[in-house]
Amino acid sequence: MKSPIKTKLAAFVALLLFTTCIASIANAQERSNMRRADSIIDKMDMKQIPYRIPQNPEDISPLLCGEKIPMAVLVDVSGKRFDLNRAISQKPTILVFYRGGWCPYCTRQLSGLQEAFPGLEEMGYQLIAISTDESEGLMKAAAKEKLSYTLLSDADLSLSKQMGIAYKAPKDYWEMLPKTTGGKDTDLLLPVPSVFILDQKGTIHFEFINPDFKQRLSSNLLLAAASSIKEDL
């Protein structure tokens, strides 16, 4: 049986995180207005502008609460194309970015997400987790952890870059990443592990992003956060 104190604490912390997210919406709107002002100039040159790779996870500039995620078509565990935005338009979404099935902290998080999944579904959410692994790696992780939610591959980190959470991987990973990503991670990047809660328009209502990859949002806090903002979605 869950401790009432722990349950209340989880709800309180989730409320604090949600309040912080709400406070950032003004910044997101201001940043969005600036982007719209520059859109006429940038639109034609967008594909020519290279992604400025942060050298450290602390240097990333992620999308903020109130902003919308970009358009993206990824691949699932069977290698089939998956229209992320179309899926998000179907129901509120918990969108998780993790490093890969090779990371013990990620596998622990995936397992915790599986435990939280029934509760999230009951609230009307879908759960989608995205990593740098190619489809084969996703399939292995799904089988090993007995996952029943959606796993997607962002092996070239194109979506992670647009989300503003990609950074240069430490040298210890340079030999491994070309193998786990099927050679698609040519810039040798990793995503900062992140959790976003989105409405059906793809607007971010909650986010948890920690540059320390060992620190993940617990399943209890995720459930509390998802419950606290459900009426706003």
PDB file of C-alpha atoms in Angstrom:
ATOM      1  CA  MET A   1       0.000   0.000   0.000  1.00  0.00           C
ATOM      2  CA  LYS A   2       1.334   3.418  -0.908  1.00  0.00           C
ATOM      3  CA  SER A   3       2.137   5.715   1.996  1.00  0.00           C
ATOM      4  CA  PRO A   4      -0.314   8.665   2.204  1.00  0.00           C
ATOM      5  CA  ILE A   5       2.643  10.909   3.072  1.00  0.00           C
ATOM      6  CA  LYS A   6       4.574   9.820  -0.023  1.00  0.00           C
ATOM      7  CA  THR A   7       1.490  10.267  -2.184  1.00  0.00           C
ATOM      8  CA  LYS A   8       0.895  13.787  -0.865  1.00  0.00           C
ATOM      9  CA  LEU A   9       4.589  14.620  -1.255  1.00  0.00           C
ATOM     10  CA  ALA A  10       4.567  13.418  -4.874  1.00  0.00           C
ATOM     11  CA  ALA A  11       1.495  15.525  -5.610  1.00  0.00           C
ATOM     12  CA  PHE A  12       3.081  18.551  -3.935  1.00  0.00           C
ATOM     13  CA  VAL A  13       6.328  18.250  -5.882  1.00  0.00           C
ATOM     14  CA  ALA A  14       4.381  17.733  -9.113  1.00  0.00           C
ATOM     15  CA  LEU A  15       2.411  20.894  -8.346  1.00  0.00           C
ATOM     16  CA  LEU A  16       5.666  22.801  -7.854  1.00  0.00           C
ATOM     17  CA  LEU A  17       6.980  21.508 -11.184  1.00  0.00           C
ATOM     18  CA  PHE A  18       3.709  22.417 -12.878  1.00  0.00           C
ATOM     19  CA  THR A  19       3.780  25.915 -11.349  1.00  0.00           C
ATOM     20  CA  THR A  20       7.300  26.412 -12.662  1.00  0.00           C
ATOM     21  CA  CYS A  21       6.115  25.277 -16.077  1.00  0.00           C
ATOM     22  CA  ILE A  22       3.218  27.745 -16.009  1.00  0.00           C
ATOM     23  CA  ALA A  23       5.621  30.550 -15.088  1.00  0.00           C
ATOM     24  CA  SER A  24       7.701  29.795 -18.166  1.00  0.00           C
ATOM     25  CA  ILE A  25       4.763  30.158 -20.570  1.00  0.00           C
ATOM     26  CA  ALA A  26       5.242  33.938 -20.697  1.00  0.00           C
ATOM     27  CA  ASN A  27       8.839  33.382 -21.742  1.00  0.00           C
ATOM     28  CA  ALA A  28       7.717  30.844 -24.318  1.00  0.00           C
ATOM     29  CA  GLN A  29       5.187  33.277 -25.753  1.00  0.00           C
ATOM     30  CA  GLU A  30       7.778  36.038 -25.940  1.00  0.00           C
ATOM     31  CA  ARG A  31      10.227  33.705 -27.625  1.00  0.00           C
ATOM     32  CA  SER A  32       7.491  32.539 -29.995  1.00  0.00           C
ATOM     33  CA  ASN A  33       6.688  36.138 -30.945  1.00  0.00           C
ATOM     34  CA  MET A  34      10.340  36.778 -31.697  1.00  0.00           C
ATOM     35  CA  ARG A  35      10.419  33.667 -33.864  1.00  0.00           C
ATOM     36  CA  ARG A  36       7.355  34.790 -35.797  1.00  0.00           C
ATOM     37  CA  ALA A  37       8.926  38.208 -36.337  1.00  0.00           C
ATOM     38  CA  ASP A  38      11.973  36.543 -37.861  1.00  0.00           C
ATOM     39  CA  SER A  39      10.066  33.859 -39.750  1.00  0.00           C
ATOM     40  CA  ILE A  40       9.906  35.740 -43.049  1.00  0.00           C
ATOM     41  CA  ILE A  41      13.697  36.042 -43.111  1.00  0.00           C
ATOM     42  CA  ASP A  42      14.427  32.593 -41.748  1.00  0.00           C
ATOM     43  CA  LYS A  43      11.886  30.525 -43.636  1.00  0.00           C
ATOM     44  CA  MET A  44      13.831  30.252 -46.887  1.00  0.00           C
ATOM     45  CA  ASP A  45      17.170  29.695 -45.145  1.00  0.00           C
ATOM     46  CA  MET A  46      15.945  27.318 -42.426  1.00  0.00           C
ATOM     47  CA  LYS A  47      17.368  24.187 -44.009  1.00  0.00           C
ATOM     48  CA  GLN A  48      20.723  25.871 -44.494  1.00  0.00           C
ATOM     49  CA  ILE A  49      21.213  26.853 -40.853  1.00  0.00           C
ATOM     50  CA  PRO A  50      23.274  24.175 -39.072  1.00  0.00           C
ATOM     51  CA  TYR A  51      22.342  23.057 -35.577  1.00  0.00           C
ATOM     52  CA  ARG A  52      24.619  24.694 -33.049  1.00  0.00           C
ATOM     53  CA  ILE A  53      25.713  21.746 -30.979  1.00  0.00           C
ATOM     54  CA  PRO A  54      25.928  22.405 -27.232  1.00  0.00           C
ATOM     55  CA  GLN A  55      29.123  20.859 -25.893  1.00  0.00           C
ATOM     56  CA  ASN A  56      27.605  20.129 -22.482  1.00  0.00           C
ATOM     57  CA  PRO A  57      24.130  19.018 -21.339  1.00  0.00           C
ATOM     58  CA  GLU A  58      23.876  22.141 -19.184  1.00  0.00           C
ATOM     59  CA  ASP A  59      24.128  24.296 -22.318  1.00  0.00           C
ATOM     60  CA  ILE A  60      20.982  23.077 -24.091  1.00  0.00           C
ATOM     61  CA  SER A  61      18.087  25.405 -24.906  1.00  0.00           C
ATOM     62  CA  PRO A  62      14.935  23.241 -24.850  1.00  0.00           C
ATOM     63  CA  LEU A  63      11.454  24.189 -25.947  1.00  0.00           C
ATOM     64  CA  LEU A  64       9.457  25.725 -23.118  1.00  0.00           C
ATOM     65  CA  CYS A  65       5.986  25.211 -21.726  1.00  0.00           C
ATOM     66  CA  GLY A  66       3.529  26.916 -24.052  1.00  0.00           C
ATOM     67  CA  GLU A  67       5.522  26.100 -27.182  1.00  0.00           C
ATOM     68  CA  LYS A  68       4.573  23.426 -29.709  1.00  0.00           C
ATOM     69  CA  ILE A  69       6.730  20.488 -30.678  1.00  0.00           C
ATOM     70  CA  PRO A  70       7.908  20.373 -34.317  1.00  0.00           C
ATOM     71  CA  MET A  71       6.574  18.126 -37.062  1.00  0.00           C
ATOM     72  CA  ALA A  72       8.274  14.733 -37.077  1.00  0.00           C
ATOM     73  CA  VAL A  73       8.016  11.356 -38.774  1.00  0.00           C
ATOM     74  CA  LEU A  74      10.074   8.704 -36.980  1.00  0.00           C
ATOM     75  CA  VAL A  75      10.251   4.895 -37.157  1.00  0.00           C
ATOM     76  CA  ASP A  76       8.855   2.370 -34.700  1.00  0.00           C
ATOM     77  CA  VAL A  77      10.167  -0.979 -33.417  1.00  0.00           C
ATOM     78  CA  SER A  78       9.373  -2.670 -36.738  1.00  0.00           C
ATOM     79  CA  GLY A  79      11.038   0.002 -38.840  1.00  0.00           C
ATOM     80  CA  LYS A  80       7.726   1.451 -40.049  1.00  0.00           C
ATOM     81  CA  ARG A  81       7.236   5.202 -40.450  1.00  0.00           C
ATOM     82  CA  PHE A  82       5.341   6.785 -37.565  1.00  0.00           C
ATOM     83  CA  ASP A  83       3.729  10.216 -37.871  1.00  0.00           C
ATOM     84  CA  LEU A  84       4.294  11.604 -34.386  1.00  0.00           C
ATOM     85  CA  ASN A  85       2.105  14.683 -34.760  1.00  0.00           C
ATOM     86  CA  ARG A  86      -0.792  12.683 -36.111  1.00  0.00           C
ATOM     87  CA  ALA A  87      -0.578  10.354 -33.117  1.00  0.00           C
ATOM     88  CA  ILE A  88      -0.419  13.290 -30.705  1.00  0.00           C
ATOM     89  CA  SER A  89      -3.559  14.777 -32.261  1.00  0.00           C
ATOM     90  CA  GLN A  90      -5.492  11.680 -31.141  1.00  0.00           C
ATOM     91  CA  LYS A  91      -5.112  12.170 -27.371  1.00  0.00           C
ATOM     92  CA  PRO A  92      -3.000  13.915 -24.696  1.00  0.00           C
ATOM     93  CA  THR A  93       0.527  12.540 -24.722  1.00  0.00           C
ATOM     94  CA  ILE A  94       3.368  11.794 -22.344  1.00  0.00           C
ATOM     95  CA  LEU A  95       6.450  12.205 -24.556  1.00  0.00           C
ATOM     96  CA  VAL A  96       9.688  10.825 -23.146  1.00  0.00           C
ATOM     97  CA  PHE A  97      13.188  11.190 -24.573  1.00  0.00           C
ATOM     98  CA  TYR A  98      15.814   8.754 -23.296  1.00  0.00           C
ATOM     99  CA  ARG A  99      19.364   7.946 -24.359  1.00  0.00           C
ATOM    100  CA  GLY A 100      19.094   4.280 -25.314  1.00  0.00           C
ATOM    101  CA  GLY A 101      18.430   0.747 -24.150  1.00  0.00           C
ATOM    102  CA  TRP A 102      22.158   0.405 -23.403  1.00  0.00           C
ATOM    103  CA  CYS A 103      21.854   2.918 -20.550  1.00  0.00           C
ATOM    104  CA  PRO A 104      20.967   1.310 -17.172  1.00  0.00           C
ATOM    105  CA  TYR A 105      19.299   4.510 -15.972  1.00  0.00           C
ATOM    106  CA  CYS A 106      17.134   4.511 -19.091  1.00  0.00           C
ATOM    107  CA  THR A 107      16.088   0.878 -18.716  1.00  0.00           C
ATOM    108  CA  ARG A 108      15.143   1.573 -15.113  1.00  0.00           C
ATOM    109  CA  GLN A 109      13.084   4.538 -16.302  1.00  0.00           C
ATOM    110  CA  LEU A 110      11.411   2.464 -19.018  1.00  0.00           C
ATOM    111  CA  SER A 111      10.429  -0.117 -16.426  1.00  0.00           C
ATOM    112  CA  GLY A 112       8.987   2.591 -14.170  1.00  0.00           C
ATOM    113  CA  LEU A 113       7.040   4.019 -17.081  1.00  0.00           C
ATOM    114  CA  GLN A 114       5.530   0.601 -17.721  1.00  0.00           C
ATOM    115  CA  GLU A 115       4.324   0.516 -14.129  1.00  0.00           C
ATOM    116  CA  ALA A 116       2.768   3.965 -14.543  1.00  0.00           C
ATOM    117  CA  PHE A 117       1.290   3.211 -17.962  1.00  0.00           C
ATOM    118  CA  PRO A 118      -2.082   1.740 -16.818  1.00  0.00           C
ATOM    119  CA  GLY A 119      -2.702   4.785 -14.616  1.00  0.00           C
ATOM    120  CA  LEU A 120      -1.799   7.149 -17.436  1.00  0.00           C
ATOM    121  CA  GLU A 121      -4.083   5.295 -19.842  1.00  0.00           C
ATOM    122  CA  GLU A 122      -6.915   5.481 -17.329  1.00  0.00           C
ATOM    123  CA  MET A 123      -6.492   9.266 -17.287  1.00  0.00           C
ATOM    124  CA  GLY A 124      -6.716   9.318 -21.091  1.00  0.00           C
ATOM    125  CA  TYR A 125      -3.033   9.671 -21.968  1.00  0.00           C
ATOM    126  CA  GLN A 126      -0.883   7.794 -24.427  1.00  0.00           C
ATOM    127  CA  LEU A 127       2.795   7.168 -23.677  1.00  0.00           C
ATOM    128  CA  ILE A 128       5.491   7.526 -26.336  1.00  0.00           C
ATOM    129  CA  ALA A 129       9.200   7.080 -25.606  1.00  0.00           C
ATOM    130  CA  ILE A 130      11.896   8.142 -28.077  1.00  0.00           C
ATOM    131  CA  SER A 131      15.590   7.232 -28.095  1.00  0.00           C
ATOM    132  CA  THR A 132      18.686   7.191 -30.285  1.00  0.00           C
ATOM    133  CA  ASP A 133      18.401   3.415 -30.756  1.00  0.00           C
ATOM    134  CA  GLU A 134      17.587   2.097 -34.199  1.00  0.00           C
ATOM    135  CA  SER A 135      14.522  -0.157 -34.537  1.00  0.00           C
ATOM    136  CA  GLU A 136      16.371  -3.350 -33.611  1.00  0.00           C
ATOM    137  CA  GLY A 137      17.514  -1.807 -30.352  1.00  0.00           C
ATOM    138  CA  LEU A 138      13.985  -0.627 -29.599  1.00  0.00           C
ATOM    139  CA  MET A 139      12.641  -4.115 -30.125  1.00  0.00           C
ATOM    140  CA  LYS A 140      15.212  -5.602 -27.747  1.00  0.00           C
ATOM    141  CA  ALA A 141      14.372  -3.049 -25.063  1.00  0.00           C
ATOM    142  CA  ALA A 142      10.631  -3.621 -25.473  1.00  0.00           C
ATOM    143  CA  ALA A 143      11.065  -7.377 -25.135  1.00  0.00           C
ATOM    144  CA  LYS A 144      13.494  -7.211 -22.228  1.00  0.00           C
ATOM    145  CA  GLU A 145      11.448  -4.761 -20.159  1.00  0.00           C
ATOM    146  CA  LYS A 146       8.074  -6.128 -21.384  1.00  0.00           C
ATOM    147  CA  LEU A 147       6.924  -2.719 -22.543  1.00  0.00           C
ATOM    148  CA  SER A 148       3.449  -2.192 -23.961  1.00  0.00           C
ATOM    149  CA  TYR A 149       3.694   1.487 -24.872  1.00  0.00           C
ATOM    150  CA  THR A 150       5.112   3.028 -28.054  1.00  0.00           C
ATOM    151  CA  LEU A 151       8.864   3.211 -28.670  1.00  0.00           C
ATOM    152  CA  LEU A 152      10.267   5.316 -31.509  1.00  0.00           C
ATOM    153  CA  SER A 153      13.703   5.841 -33.013  1.00  0.00           C
ATOM    154  CA  ASP A 154      15.297   9.264 -33.429  1.00  0.00           C
ATOM    155  CA  ALA A 155      18.640   7.735 -34.413  1.00  0.00           C
ATOM    156  CA  ASP A 156      19.892  10.834 -36.232  1.00  0.00           C
ATOM    157  CA  LEU A 157      18.583  13.031 -33.399  1.00  0.00           C
ATOM    158  CA  SER A 158      16.779  15.283 -35.873  1.00  0.00           C
ATOM    159  CA  LEU A 159      13.813  15.644 -33.506  1.00  0.00           C
ATOM    160  CA  SER A 160      16.015  15.965 -30.417  1.00  0.00           C
ATOM    161  CA  LYS A 161      17.820  18.843 -32.124  1.00  0.00           C
ATOM    162  CA  GLN A 162      14.535  20.607 -32.871  1.00  0.00           C
ATOM    163  CA  MET A 163      13.406  20.058 -29.295  1.00  0.00           C
ATOM    164  CA  GLY A 164      16.629  21.713 -28.179  1.00  0.00           C
ATOM    165  CA  ILE A 165      17.802  18.803 -26.030  1.00  0.00           C
ATOM    166  CA  ALA A 166      20.671  17.353 -28.118  1.00  0.00           C
ATOM    167  CA  TYR A 167      24.284  17.893 -27.111  1.00  0.00           C
ATOM    168  CA  LYS A 168      27.733  16.538 -27.978  1.00  0.00           C
ATOM    169  CA  ALA A 169      28.249  13.139 -26.389  1.00  0.00           C
ATOM    170  CA  PRO A 170      31.335  12.632 -24.213  1.00  0.00           C
ATOM    171  CA  LYS A 171      34.207  10.839 -25.952  1.00  0.00           C
ATOM    172  CA  ASP A 172      33.473   7.617 -24.056  1.00  0.00           C
ATOM    173  CA  TYR A 173      30.364   7.197 -26.259  1.00  0.00           C
ATOM    174  CA  TRP A 174      31.889   7.982 -29.648  1.00  0.00           C
ATOM    175  CA  GLU A 175      32.731   4.396 -30.530  1.00  0.00           C
ATOM    176  CA  MET A 176      29.380   2.992 -29.401  1.00  0.00           C
ATOM    177  CA  LEU A 177      26.883   5.481 -30.871  1.00  0.00           C
ATOM    178  CA  PRO A 178      27.494   4.698 -34.561  1.00  0.00           C
ATOM    179  CA  LYS A 179      26.703   1.059 -33.761  1.00  0.00           C
ATOM    180  CA  THR A 180      23.533   1.593 -31.706  1.00  0.00           C
ATOM    181  CA  THR A 181      22.137   4.201 -34.115  1.00  0.00           C
ATOM    182  CA  GLY A 182      22.917   2.298 -37.313  1.00  0.00           C
ATOM    183  CA  GLY A 183      25.457   4.937 -38.281  1.00  0.00           C
ATOM    184  CA  LYS A 184      22.840   7.717 -38.283  1.00  0.00           C
ATOM    185  CA  ASP A 185      24.216   9.693 -35.356  1.00  0.00           C
ATOM    186  CA  THR A 186      26.974  11.223 -37.456  1.00  0.00           C
ATOM    187  CA  ASP A 187      27.433  14.201 -35.113  1.00  0.00           C
ATOM    188  CA  LEU A 188      27.834  11.880 -32.104  1.00  0.00           C
ATOM    189  CA  LEU A 189      25.041  13.473 -30.098  1.00  0.00           C
ATOM    190  CA  LEU A 190      22.930  12.417 -27.133  1.00  0.00           C
ATOM    191  CA  PRO A 191      19.605  13.792 -25.884  1.00  0.00           C
ATOM    192  CA  VAL A 192      19.256  15.114 -22.365  1.00  0.00           C
ATOM    193  CA  PRO A 193      16.632  12.766 -20.839  1.00  0.00           C
ATOM    194  CA  SER A 194      13.344  14.662 -20.861  1.00  0.00           C
ATOM    195  CA  VAL A 195       9.631  14.249 -20.184  1.00  0.00           C
ATOM    196  CA  PHE A 196       6.975  16.415 -21.821  1.00  0.00           C
ATOM    197  CA  ILE A 197       3.210  16.399 -21.343  1.00  0.00           C
ATOM    198  CA  LEU A 198       1.402  17.604 -24.466  1.00  0.00           C
ATOM    199  CA  ASP A 199      -2.136  18.444 -25.443  1.00  0.00           C
ATOM    200  CA  GLN A 200      -3.614  17.282 -28.749  1.00  0.00           C
ATOM    201  CA  LYS A 201      -2.214  20.325 -30.542  1.00  0.00           C
ATOM    202  CA  GLY A 202       1.296  19.388 -29.492  1.00  0.00           C
ATOM    203  CA  THR A 203       1.591  22.259 -27.005  1.00  0.00           C
ATOM    204  CA  ILE A 204       3.826  21.595 -24.003  1.00  0.00           C
ATOM    205  CA  HIS A 205       2.033  21.896 -20.659  1.00  0.00           C
ATOM    206  CA  PHE A 206       4.664  20.274 -18.452  1.00  0.00           C
ATOM    207  CA  GLU A 207       8.307  19.335 -18.813  1.00  0.00           C
ATOM    208  CA  PHE A 208      11.026  17.739 -16.736  1.00  0.00           C
ATOM    209  CA  ILE A 209      14.566  18.093 -18.094  1.00  0.00           C
ATOM    210  CA  ASN A 210      17.667  17.380 -16.013  1.00  0.00           C
ATOM    211  CA  PRO A 211      21.199  17.665 -17.443  1.00  0.00           C
ATOM    212  CA  ASP A 212      22.257  14.965 -14.978  1.00  0.00           C
ATOM    213  CA  PHE A 213      21.263  11.813 -16.885  1.00  0.00           C
ATOM    214  CA  LYS A 214      21.186   9.849 -13.633  1.00  0.00           C
ATOM    215  CA  GLN A 215      18.247  11.887 -12.370  1.00  0.00           C
ATOM    216  CA  ARG A 216      14.870  10.865 -13.830  1.00  0.00           C
ATOM    217  CA  LEU A 217      11.287  11.817 -13.070  1.00  0.00           C
ATOM    218  CA  SER A 218       9.807   9.068 -10.911  1.00  0.00           C
ATOM    219  CA  SER A 219       6.644   7.269 -11.986  1.00  0.00           C
ATOM    220  CA  ASN A 220       4.807   8.631  -8.920  1.00  0.00           C
ATOM    221  CA  LEU A 221       5.702  12.215  -9.781  1.00  0.00           C
ATOM    222  CA  LEU A 222       4.761  11.662 -13.411  1.00  0.00           C
ATOM    223  CA  LEU A 223       1.349  10.334 -12.424  1.00  0.00           C
ATOM    224  CA  ALA A 224       0.834  13.243 -10.030  1.00  0.00           C
ATOM    225  CA  ALA A 225       1.837  15.803 -12.674  1.00  0.00           C
ATOM    226  CA  ALA A 226      -0.333  14.155 -15.331  1.00  0.00           C
ATOM    227  CA  SER A 227      -3.303  14.166 -12.977  1.00  0.00           C
ATOM    228  CA  SER A 228      -2.822  17.794 -11.892  1.00  0.00           C
ATOM    229  CA  ILE A 229      -2.885  19.206 -15.427  1.00  0.00           C
ATOM    230  CA  LYS A 230      -5.344  16.827 -17.093  1.00  0.00           C
ATOM    231  CA  GLU A 231      -8.215  19.311 -16.925  1.00  0.00           C
ATOM    232  CA  ASP A 232      -6.131  21.910 -18.781  1.00  0.00           C
ATOM    233  CA  LEU A 233      -5.512  19.669 -21.790  1.00  0.00           C
TER     234      LEU A 233
END
